[in-house]
PDB file of C-alpha atoms in Angstrom:
ATOM      1  CA  MET Q   1     114.415 103.798  93.947  1.00 50.00           C
ATOM      2  CA  GLN Q   2     112.046 104.955  91.189  1.00 53.00           C
ATOM      3  CA  LEU Q   3     109.225 105.340  93.730  1.00 51.00           C
ATOM      4  CA  ARG Q   4     111.438 107.343  96.035  1.00 54.00           C
ATOM      5  CA  SER Q   5     112.605 109.549  93.171  1.00 56.00           C
ATOM      6  CA  LEU Q   6     109.017 110.175  92.046  1.00 53.00           C
ATOM      7  CA  LEU Q   7     107.832 110.985  95.537  1.00 51.00           C
ATOM      8  CA  GLN Q   8     110.685 113.414  96.099  1.00 50.00           C
ATOM      9  CA  SER Q   9     110.359 114.978  92.646  1.00 54.00           C
ATOM     10  CA  ARG Q  10     109.369 118.620  92.864  1.00 56.00           C
ATOM     11  CA  THR Q  11     108.018 118.542  89.300  1.00 60.00           C
ATOM     12  CA  ALA Q  12     105.644 115.649  90.053  1.00 56.00           C
ATOM     13  CA  LEU Q  13     104.505 117.298  93.265  1.00 55.00           C
ATOM     14  CA  VAL Q  14     103.803 120.626  91.558  1.00 60.00           C
ATOM     15  CA  LEU Q  15     101.923 118.950  88.687  1.00 60.00           C
ATOM     16  CA  GLY Q  16      99.793 116.927  91.101  1.00 56.00           C
ATOM     17  CA  VAL Q  17      98.886 119.956  93.183  1.00 57.00           C
ATOM     18  CA  VAL Q  18      98.132 122.059  90.088  1.00 63.00           C
ATOM     19  CA  VAL Q  19      95.769 119.442  88.627  1.00 58.00           C
ATOM     20  CA  SER Q  20      93.904 119.030  91.920  1.00 55.00           C
ATOM     21  CA  VAL Q  21      93.640 122.740  92.608  1.00 58.00           C
ATOM     22  CA  LEU Q  22      92.752 123.746  89.040  1.00 61.00           C
ATOM     23  CA  VAL Q  23      89.393 121.944  89.148  1.00 55.00           C
ATOM     24  CA  PRO Q  24      88.014 123.834  92.182  1.00 56.00           C
ATOM     25  CA  VAL Q  25      89.463 127.106  90.893  1.00 59.00           C
ATOM     26  CA  LEU Q  26      87.416 126.740  87.704  1.00 61.00           C
ATOM     27  CA  THR Q  27      84.311 125.473  89.524  1.00 55.00           C
ATOM     28  CA  LEU Q  28      83.987 127.595  92.660  1.00 56.00           C
ATOM     29  CA  PRO Q  29      83.395 130.927  90.850  1.00 60.00           C
ATOM     30  CA  ARG Q  30      80.118 129.451  89.537  1.00 58.00           C
ATOM     31  CA  ILE Q  31      78.809 129.032  93.092  1.00 59.00           C
ATOM     32  CA  PRO Q  32      77.215 132.149  94.644  1.00 57.00           C
ATOM     33  CA  HIS Q  33      78.539 131.371  98.120  1.00 69.00           C
ATOM     34  CA  VAL Q  34      80.877 128.749  99.591  1.00 74.00           C
ATOM     35  CA  SER Q  35      81.375 128.560 103.359  1.00 80.00           C
ATOM     36  CA  PRO Q  36      84.725 127.141 104.587  1.00 83.00           C
ATOM     37  CA  TRP Q  37      83.444 126.088 108.030  1.00 88.00           C
ATOM     38  CA  PRO Q  38      81.447 123.028 106.917  1.00 91.00           C
ATOM     39  CA  VAL Q  39      84.500 121.885 104.978  1.00 89.00           C
ATOM     40  CA  ALA Q  40      86.706 122.206 108.061  1.00 90.00           C
ATOM     41  CA  LEU Q  41      84.189 120.321 110.211  1.00 92.00           C
ATOM     42  CA  GLY Q  42      83.955 117.533 107.648  1.00 92.00           C
ATOM     43  CA  LEU Q  43      87.711 117.376 107.107  1.00 93.00           C
ATOM     44  CA  LEU Q  44      88.543 116.659 110.757  1.00 94.00           C
ATOM     45  CA  PRO Q  45      86.803 113.240 111.048  1.00 94.00           C
ATOM     46  CA  TRP Q  46      88.036 112.281 107.586  1.00 95.00           C
ATOM     47  CA  VAL Q  47      91.661 112.931 108.562  1.00 96.00           C
ATOM     48  CA  ILE Q  48      91.187 110.703 111.605  1.00 96.00           C
ATOM     49  CA  GLY Q  49      89.579 108.016 109.443  1.00 95.00           C
ATOM     50  CA  LYS Q  50      92.163 108.179 106.664  1.00 96.00           C
ATOM     51  CA  TYR Q  51      95.354 108.633 108.674  1.00 96.00           C
ATOM     52  CA  VAL Q  52      94.516 106.769 111.896  1.00 96.00           C
ATOM     53  CA  LEU Q  53      91.807 104.159 111.269  1.00 95.00           C
ATOM     54  CA  CYS Q  54      93.137 103.050 107.867  1.00 95.00           C
ATOM     55  CA  PRO Q  55      96.737 102.511 109.080  1.00 96.00           C
ATOM     56  CA  LEU Q  56      95.408 100.577 112.081  1.00 95.00           C
ATOM     57  CA  ARG Q  57      93.305  98.444 109.719  1.00 95.00           C
ATOM     58  CA  TRP Q  58      96.399  97.764 107.647  1.00 94.00           C
ATOM     59  CA  ARG Q  59      98.336  96.808 110.780  1.00 93.00           C
ATOM     60  CA  ALA Q  60      95.560  94.458 111.900  1.00 91.00           C
ATOM     61  CA  VAL Q  61      95.968  92.319 108.766  1.00 89.00           C
ATOM     62  CA  THR Q  62      99.770  92.512 108.565  1.00 89.00           C
ATOM     63  CA  ASP Q  63     101.639  89.673 110.258  1.00 80.00           C
ATOM     64  CA  ALA Q  64     104.809  91.606 111.050  1.00 81.00           C
ATOM     65  CA  ASP Q  65     106.558  93.013 114.087  1.00 85.00           C
ATOM     66  CA  LEU Q  66     105.937  96.634 113.097  1.00 88.00           C
ATOM     67  CA  GLY Q  67     104.424  99.137 115.505  1.00 89.00           C
ATOM     68  CA  ARG Q  68     101.567 101.565 115.139  1.00 92.00           C
ATOM     69  CA  ARG Q  69     103.896 104.497 114.564  1.00 94.00           C
ATOM     70  CA  TRP Q  70     105.559 102.715 111.650  1.00 94.00           C
ATOM     71  CA  HIS Q  71     102.199 102.027 109.997  1.00 95.00           C
ATOM     72  CA  LEU Q  72     100.958 105.579 110.588  1.00 95.00           C
ATOM     73  CA  ARG Q  73     104.017 107.075 108.921  1.00 94.00           C
ATOM     74  CA  ALA Q  74     104.178 104.590 106.043  1.00 94.00           C
ATOM     75  CA  TYR Q  75     100.472 105.057 105.280  1.00 96.00           C
ATOM     76  CA  ALA Q  76     100.745 108.853 105.316  1.00 94.00           C
ATOM     77  CA  GLU Q  77     103.683 108.679 102.913  1.00 92.00           C
ATOM     78  CA  SER Q  78     101.781 106.314 100.633  1.00 92.00           C
ATOM     79  CA  GLU Q  79      98.779 108.660 100.465  1.00 92.00           C
ATOM     80  CA  LEU Q  80     100.974 111.481  99.202  1.00 87.00           C
ATOM     81  CA  LEU Q  81     102.333 109.249  96.445  1.00 85.00           C
ATOM     82  CA  GLY Q  82      98.809 108.009  95.733  1.00 87.00           C
ATOM     83  CA  LEU Q  83      97.611 111.557  95.061  1.00 84.00           C
ATOM     84  CA  LEU Q  84     100.501 112.017  92.641  1.00 78.00           C
ATOM     85  CA  THR Q  85      99.686 108.918  90.567  1.00 78.00           C
ATOM     86  CA  PRO Q  86      96.614 108.066  88.443  1.00 75.00           C
ATOM     87  CA  GLY Q  87      94.170 105.713  90.122  1.00 71.00           C
ATOM     88  CA  HIS Q  88      95.985 106.082  93.455  1.00 80.00           C
ATOM     89  CA  VAL Q  89      98.146 103.108  92.453  1.00 82.00           C
ATOM     90  CA  GLY Q  90     101.268 104.690  93.908  1.00 85.00           C
ATOM     91  CA  ALA Q  91      99.908 104.295  97.436  1.00 90.00           C
ATOM     92  CA  ASP Q  92      99.855 100.498  97.260  1.00 90.00           C
ATOM     93  CA  ALA Q  93     103.218 100.425  95.515  1.00 90.00           C
ATOM     94  CA  TRP Q  94     104.786 102.550  98.234  1.00 91.00           C
ATOM     95  CA  ARG Q  95     103.316 100.435 101.034  1.00 93.00           C
ATOM     96  CA  TYR Q  96     104.654  97.321  99.325  1.00 91.00           C
ATOM     97  CA  HIS Q  97     108.055  99.006  99.080  1.00 91.00           C
ATOM     98  CA  ARG Q  98     108.043  99.941 102.761  1.00 93.00           C
ATOM     99  CA  LEU Q  99     107.068  96.410 103.844  1.00 92.00           C
ATOM    100  CA  THR Q 100     109.767  94.728 101.798  1.00 90.00           C
ATOM    101  CA  LYS Q 101     112.302  97.259 103.035  1.00 90.00           C
ATOM    102  CA  ALA Q 102     111.270  96.392 106.599  1.00 89.00           C
ATOM    103  CA  GLY Q 103     112.113  92.731 105.979  1.00 87.00           C
ATOM    104  CA  LEU Q 104     108.896  91.113 104.683  1.00 87.00           C
ATOM    105  CA  ARG Q 105     109.020  88.768 101.724  1.00 84.00           C
ATOM    106  CA  ARG Q 106     107.456  90.025  98.538  1.00 83.00           C
ATOM    107  CA  GLY Q 107     104.570  87.574  98.703  1.00 81.00           C
ATOM    108  CA  ASP Q 108     103.758  88.531 102.294  1.00 84.00           C
ATOM    109  CA  ALA Q 109     103.899  92.246 101.421  1.00 87.00           C
ATOM    110  CA  VAL Q 110     101.484  91.729  98.511  1.00 84.00           C
ATOM    111  CA  ALA Q 111      99.137  89.740 100.759  1.00 84.00           C
ATOM    112  CA  SER Q 112      99.220  92.494 103.397  1.00 87.00           C
ATOM    113  CA  VAL Q 113      98.359  95.309 100.996  1.00 89.00           C
ATOM    114  CA  GLY Q 114      95.827  93.204  99.093  1.00 84.00           C
ATOM    115  CA  THR Q 115      93.993  92.082 102.237  1.00 85.00           C
ATOM    116  CA  ASP Q 116      93.809  95.667 103.456  1.00 89.00           C
ATOM    117  CA  ARG Q 117      92.345  96.777 100.134  1.00 87.00           C
ATOM    118  CA  LEU Q 118      89.828  93.948 100.274  1.00 82.00           C
ATOM    119  CA  LEU Q 119      88.635  95.007 103.721  1.00 84.00           C
ATOM    120  CA  GLY Q 120      88.249  98.566 102.479  1.00 84.00           C
ATOM    121  CA  ALA Q 121      86.142  97.404  99.527  1.00 79.00           C
ATOM    122  CA  LEU Q 122      84.003  95.199 101.780  1.00 79.00           C
ATOM    123  CA  GLY Q 123      83.400  98.069 104.181  1.00 79.00           C
ATOM    124  CA  LEU Q 124      82.345 100.341 101.337  1.00 76.00           C
ATOM    125  CA  ALA Q 125      80.064  97.713  99.810  1.00 73.00           C
ATOM    126  CA  ALA Q 126      78.443  97.062 103.182  1.00 73.00           C
ATOM    127  CA  PHE Q 127      77.636 100.738 103.638  1.00 69.00           C
ATOM    128  CA  VAL Q 128      76.285 101.087 100.118  1.00 66.00           C
ATOM    129  CA  VAL Q 129      74.031  98.057 100.614  1.00 67.00           C
ATOM    130  CA  PHE Q 130      72.934  99.447 103.968  1.00 66.00           C
ATOM    131  CA  ALA Q 131      72.091 102.717 102.235  1.00 58.00           C
ATOM    132  CA  GLY Q 132      69.549 100.841 100.138  1.00 54.00           C
ATOM    133  CA  SER Q 133      71.086 101.958  96.855  1.00 51.00           C
ATOM    134  CA  GLU Q 134      70.163 100.131  93.650  1.00 50.00           C
ATOM    135  CA  LEU Q 135      73.695 100.468  92.318  1.00 47.00           C
ATOM    136  CA  PRO Q 136      75.617  97.830  94.338  1.00 45.00           C
ATOM    137  CA  LEU Q 137      74.602  95.196  91.735  1.00 49.00           C
ATOM    138  CA  ARG Q 138      76.595  97.154  89.181  1.00 50.00           C
ATOM    139  CA  MET Q 139      79.463  97.331  91.633  1.00 47.00           C
ATOM    140  CA  LEU Q 140      79.507  93.526  91.881  1.00 50.00           C
ATOM    141  CA  LEU Q 141      80.343  93.086  88.192  1.00 52.00           C
ATOM    142  CA  PRO Q 142      83.829  94.681  88.380  1.00 52.00           C
ATOM    143  CA  ALA Q 143      84.370  92.912  91.717  1.00 51.00           C
ATOM    144  CA  VAL Q 144      83.579  89.515  90.171  1.00 55.00           C
ATOM    145  CA  GLY Q 145      85.872  90.247  87.242  1.00 57.00           C
ATOM    146  CA  LEU Q 146      88.640  91.305  89.600  1.00 54.00           C
ATOM    147  CA  ALA Q 147      88.193  88.154  91.686  1.00 56.00           C
ATOM    148  CA  LEU Q 148      88.431  85.948  88.577  1.00 64.00           C
ATOM    149  CA  ALA Q 149      91.536  87.808  87.410  1.00 64.00           C
ATOM    150  CA  ALA Q 150      93.094  87.383  90.860  1.00 59.00           C
ATOM    151  CA  LEU Q 151      92.316  83.649  90.793  1.00 62.00           C
ATOM    152  CA  VAL Q 152      93.951  83.247  87.385  1.00 69.00           C
ATOM    153  CA  ALA Q 153      96.964  85.269  88.544  1.00 66.00           C
ATOM    154  CA  LEU Q 154      97.245  83.076  91.653  1.00 59.00           C
ATOM    155  CA  VAL Q 155      97.298  79.896  89.545  1.00 64.00           C
ATOM    156  CA  VAL Q 156      99.917  81.351  87.189  1.00 69.00           C
ATOM    157  CA  VAL Q 157     102.130  82.598  90.020  1.00 61.00           C
ATOM    158  CA  ARG Q 158     101.867  79.311  91.884  1.00 61.00           C
ATOM    159  CA  ARG Q 159     102.920  77.469  88.718  1.00 66.00           C
ATOM    160  CA  PHE Q 160     105.809  79.657  87.558  1.00 67.00           C
ATOM    161  CA  ARG Q 161     106.835  81.876  90.525  1.00 65.00           C
ATOM    162  CA  PRO Q 162     106.000  80.117  93.811  1.00 65.00           C
ATOM    163  CA  ASP Q 163     108.523  82.341  95.603  1.00 61.00           C
ATOM    164  CA  LEU Q 164     106.080  85.249  95.252  1.00 60.00           C
ATOM    165  CA  LEU Q 165     103.362  83.522  97.280  1.00 61.00           C
ATOM    166  CA  PRO Q 166     102.996  84.495 100.949  1.00 62.00           C
ATOM    167  CA  ARG Q 167     104.510  82.158 103.502  1.00 61.00           C
ATOM    168  CA  ARG Q 168     103.045  83.739 106.595  1.00 62.00           C
ATOM    169  CA  PRO Q 169      99.573  82.550 107.678  1.00 66.00           C
ATOM    170  CA  LEU Q 170      96.544  84.585 106.704  1.00 69.00           C
ATOM    171  CA  PRO Q 171      95.073  86.890 109.375  1.00 76.00           C
ATOM    172  CA  PRO Q 172      92.723  85.080 111.785  1.00 81.00           C
ATOM    173  CA  PRO Q 173      88.989  85.905 111.677  1.00 85.00           C
ATOM    174  CA  ARG Q 174      89.310  88.064 114.777  1.00 88.00           C
ATOM    175  CA  ARG Q 175      91.788  90.381 113.059  1.00 87.00           C
ATOM    176  CA  LEU Q 176      89.724  90.460 109.895  1.00 86.00           C
ATOM    177  CA  ALA Q 177      86.655  91.462 111.919  1.00 89.00           C
ATOM    178  CA  HIS Q 178      88.697  94.167 113.637  1.00 90.00           C
ATOM    179  CA  GLY Q 179      89.865  95.472 110.282  1.00 89.00           C
ATOM    180  CA  LEU Q 180      86.330  95.461 108.922  1.00 88.00           C
ATOM    181  CA  LEU Q 181      85.147  97.482 111.921  1.00 91.00           C
ATOM    182  CA  LEU Q 182      87.909 100.036 111.328  1.00 92.00           C
ATOM    183  CA  SER Q 183      86.911 100.138 107.659  1.00 90.00           C
ATOM    184  CA  ALA Q 184      83.334 100.938 108.672  1.00 87.00           C
ATOM    185  CA  GLY Q 185      84.601 103.835 110.755  1.00 90.00           C
ATOM    186  CA  TYR Q 186      86.534 105.157 107.778  1.00 92.00           C
ATOM    187  CA  GLN Q 187      83.423 105.002 105.579  1.00 86.00           C
ATOM    188  CA  LEU Q 188      81.594 107.118 108.141  1.00 87.00           C
ATOM    189  CA  SER Q 189      84.400 109.688 107.965  1.00 91.00           C
ATOM    190  CA  ILE Q 190      84.000 109.821 104.165  1.00 89.00           C
ATOM    191  CA  ALA Q 191      80.322 110.596 104.653  1.00 86.00           C
ATOM    192  CA  GLY Q 192      81.317 113.375 107.051  1.00 90.00           C
ATOM    193  CA  LEU Q 193      83.668 114.933 104.514  1.00 92.00           C
ATOM    194  CA  LEU Q 194      81.083 114.746 101.730  1.00 91.00           C
ATOM    195  CA  LEU Q 195      78.473 116.268 104.033  1.00 91.00           C
ATOM    196  CA  GLY Q 196      80.847 119.127 104.791  1.00 92.00           C
ATOM    197  CA  THR Q 197      81.825 119.878 101.202  1.00 92.00           C
ATOM    198  CA  LEU Q 198      78.220 119.672 100.046  1.00 91.00           C
ATOM    199  CA  ALA Q 199      77.002 121.856 102.922  1.00 91.00           C
ATOM    200  CA  ALA Q 200      79.630 124.424 101.942  1.00 90.00           C
ATOM    201  CA  THR Q 201      77.687 124.936  98.701  1.00 88.00           C
ATOM    202  CA  GLY Q 202      74.378 125.379 100.549  1.00 87.00           C
ATOM    203  CA  HIS Q 203      72.943 121.919  99.834  1.00 87.00           C
ATOM    204  CA  SER Q 204      72.524 118.779 101.914  1.00 85.00           C
ATOM    205  CA  LEU Q 205      71.747 115.058 101.641  1.00 84.00           C
ATOM    206  CA  SER Q 206      71.494 112.259 104.163  1.00 81.00           C
ATOM    207  CA  PRO Q 207      74.732 110.400 105.049  1.00 78.00           C
ATOM    208  CA  LEU Q 208      73.332 107.175 103.597  1.00 76.00           C
ATOM    209  CA  GLN Q 209      72.515 108.866 100.293  1.00 79.00           C
ATOM    210  CA  LEU Q 210      76.048 110.262 100.134  1.00 80.00           C
ATOM    211  CA  LEU Q 211      77.591 106.873 100.856  1.00 76.00           C
ATOM    212  CA  GLY Q 212      75.415 105.324  98.165  1.00 75.00           C
ATOM    213  CA  ALA Q 213      76.552 107.953  95.660  1.00 79.00           C
ATOM    214  CA  PHE Q 214      80.189 107.529  96.679  1.00 79.00           C
ATOM    215  CA  GLY Q 215      79.981 103.755  96.420  1.00 72.00           C
ATOM    216  CA  ALA Q 216      78.367 103.925  93.002  1.00 70.00           C
ATOM    217  CA  SER Q 217      81.142 106.221  91.754  1.00 73.00           C
ATOM    218  CA  GLN Q 218      83.796 103.636  92.650  1.00 68.00           C
ATOM    219  CA  VAL Q 219      82.776 101.590  89.606  1.00 61.00           C
ATOM    220  CA  ALA Q 220      84.503 104.219  87.467  1.00 56.00           C
ATOM    221  CA  GLY Q 221      87.684 103.783  89.530  1.00 54.00           C
ATOM    222  CA  ALA Q 222      88.817 101.075  87.112  1.00 50.00           C
ATOM    223  CA  VAL Q 223      89.737 103.887  84.705  1.00 51.00           C
ATOM    224  CA  PRO Q 224      92.719 105.791  86.137  1.00 52.00           C
ATOM    225  CA  GLY Q 225      92.917 109.539  86.296  1.00 53.00           C
ATOM    226  CA  PRO Q 226      94.438 112.373  88.349  1.00 56.00           C
ATOM    227  CA  ASN Q 227      93.011 113.225  91.742  1.00 60.00           C
ATOM    228  CA  GLY Q 228      90.103 115.642  91.337  1.00 53.00           C
ATOM    229  CA  ALA Q 229      89.731 115.050  87.593  1.00 55.00           C
ATOM    230  CA  SER Q 230      89.340 111.282  87.333  1.00 67.00           C
ATOM    231  CA  PRO Q 231      86.375 109.278  85.984  1.00 71.00           C
ATOM    232  CA  ARG Q 232      85.609 108.352  89.588  1.00 77.00           C
ATOM    233  CA  ASP Q 233      85.203 112.015  90.502  1.00 79.00           C
ATOM    234  CA  GLY Q 234      83.036 112.588  87.454  1.00 79.00           C
ATOM    235  CA  ALA Q 235      80.862 109.621  88.383  1.00 80.00           C
ATOM    236  CA  LEU Q 236      80.441 111.029  91.895  1.00 85.00           C
ATOM    237  CA  VAL Q 237      79.237 114.320  90.405  1.00 85.00           C
ATOM    238  CA  VAL Q 238      76.702 112.445  88.258  1.00 84.00           C
ATOM    239  CA  ALA Q 239      75.523 110.425  91.278  1.00 83.00           C
ATOM    240  CA  LEU Q 240      75.007 113.586  93.340  1.00 88.00           C
ATOM    241  CA  VAL Q 241      73.068 115.206  90.505  1.00 88.00           C
ATOM    242  CA  ALA Q 242      70.882 112.103  90.311  1.00 84.00           C
ATOM    243  CA  LEU Q 243      70.006 112.689  93.978  1.00 84.00           C
ATOM    244  CA  GLY Q 244      68.828 116.213  93.235  1.00 87.00           C
ATOM    245  CA  VAL Q 245      71.958 118.326  93.739  1.00 88.00           C
ATOM    246  CA  PRO Q 246      72.491 121.020  91.055  1.00 89.00           C
ATOM    247  CA  TRP Q 247      75.343 120.405  88.642  1.00 87.00           C
ATOM    248  CA  ALA Q 248      77.434 123.360  89.793  1.00 84.00           C
ATOM    249  CA  ALA Q 249      77.054 122.491  93.468  1.00 85.00           C
ATOM    250  CA  ALA Q 250      77.858 118.803  92.882  1.00 87.00           C
ATOM    251  CA  ALA Q 251      80.968 119.654  90.853  1.00 86.00           C
ATOM    252  CA  ALA Q 252      82.110 122.137  93.491  1.00 85.00           C
ATOM    253  CA  ALA Q 253      81.596 119.675  96.352  1.00 88.00           C
ATOM    254  CA  VAL Q 254      83.642 116.977  94.594  1.00 87.00           C
ATOM    255  CA  ALA Q 255      86.330 119.485  93.613  1.00 84.00           C
ATOM    256  CA  ILE Q 256      86.641 120.752  97.182  1.00 86.00           C
ATOM    257  CA  LYS Q 257      86.848 117.177  98.463  1.00 88.00           C
ATOM    258  CA  ALA Q 258      89.728 116.471  96.069  1.00 84.00           C
ATOM    259  CA  ALA Q 259      91.550 119.704  96.879  1.00 83.00           C
ATOM    260  CA  VAL Q 260      91.437 119.449 100.675  1.00 87.00           C
ATOM    261  CA  ALA Q 261      92.849 115.905 100.499  1.00 88.00           C
ATOM    262  CA  TRP Q 262      96.215 117.478  99.714  1.00 85.00           C
ATOM    263  CA  LEU Q 263      96.406 119.329 103.024  1.00 86.00           C
ATOM    264  CA  PRO Q 264      96.893 116.330 105.374  1.00 90.00           C
ATOM    265  CA  ALA Q 265      98.842 114.419 102.707  1.00 89.00           C
ATOM    266  CA  LEU Q 266     101.423 117.186 102.436  1.00 85.00           C
ATOM    267  CA  ALA Q 267     101.438 117.932 106.172  1.00 87.00           C
ATOM    268  CA  LEU Q 268     101.685 114.315 107.402  1.00 90.00           C
ATOM    269  CA  GLY Q 269     103.170 112.360 104.535  1.00 87.00           C
ATOM    270  CA  GLY Q 270     105.479 115.155 103.416  1.00 83.00           C
ATOM    271  CA  VAL Q 271     106.803 115.800 106.918  1.00 85.00           C
ATOM    272  CA  SER Q 272     107.381 112.075 107.465  1.00 87.00           C
ATOM    273  CA  LEU Q 273     109.380 111.815 104.260  1.00 82.00           C
ATOM    274  CA  VAL Q 274     111.455 114.877 105.098  1.00 80.00           C
ATOM    275  CA  LEU Q 275     112.261 113.468 108.537  1.00 80.00           C
ATOM    276  CA  ALA Q 276     113.163 110.090 107.050  1.00 78.00           C
ATOM    277  CA  ARG Q 277     115.405 111.734 104.482  1.00 76.00           C
ATOM    278  CA  ARG Q 278     117.206 113.748 107.147  1.00 77.00           C
ATOM    279  CA  ALA Q 279     117.633 110.670 109.306  1.00 74.00           C
ATOM    280  CA  ALA Q 280     119.128 108.774 106.351  1.00 69.00           C
ATOM    281  CA  ARG Q 281     121.631 111.569 105.753  1.00 71.00           C
ATOM    282  CA  THR Q 282     122.686 111.763 109.388  1.00 69.00           C
ATOM    283  CA  PRO Q 283     125.807 109.632 109.872  1.00 66.00           C
ATOM    284  CA  ALA Q 284     125.566 106.931 112.497  1.00 55.00           C
ATOM    285  CA  PRO Q 285     127.570 107.565 115.688  1.00 58.00           C
ATOM    286  CA  VAL Q 286     130.926 105.866 115.843  1.00 55.00           C
ATOM    287  CA  THR Q 287     131.357 103.655 118.897  1.00 56.00           C
ATOM    288  CA  ALA Q 288     134.608 102.449 120.316  1.00 48.00           C
TER     289      ALA Q 288
END
């Protein structure tokens, strides 16, 4: 109920939008010219990657009788909540909530969301390594620490709360490979969005360089922050500058990327929540 109240809170929504929009408002005036067309061209593949490929990846690793439409709607709703919470943690919490509400046990819901996140991280790491960046070694340190923490948590949960462990079997290798392929497609869409926002400022880099910079910035994701003004966004600016992009252009590209993420989140996730709320208020028909 607290998640639902937060997601439907007008105050939280306004604060989230203000924080994400304030950064580009302060940055864009420093750029001589910003063209909206590259942003629009880069946004289209990213929307497909984020709101189609990612939900299908999640469905591929979820052992539940839930259709594509259910996953598309639940994922869109979770992205809106993720933008409203530091570190995007609200997205996973909302997906967990939706799975348990649909009938999955808590352990199976955690395994579903966690496996999906793992595939996303593997897809990103694969692209960064393919880009030939020297920074993936730094990315492995937080990953190793997270894996050790997860192992300790698994031992503790198995000892004291075995009811929280998943009972359904893990996804077979075929589904994991399918999810990894979908994750690779999503990483390509991220490169498209970054290319578009950077081209809007009059600068350009290769897609592999952009993926390397984006992957390197994920190390700072361990420190939470609001969308568009988080340590991860700051690290992405630094990575772009290290590749030769001027400071103002790099800051503007990252700010635009954060701001345009609200458009599909509000349009898709917001509409889905409104429809679900109306359906919940509609009384069920009385049958004889």
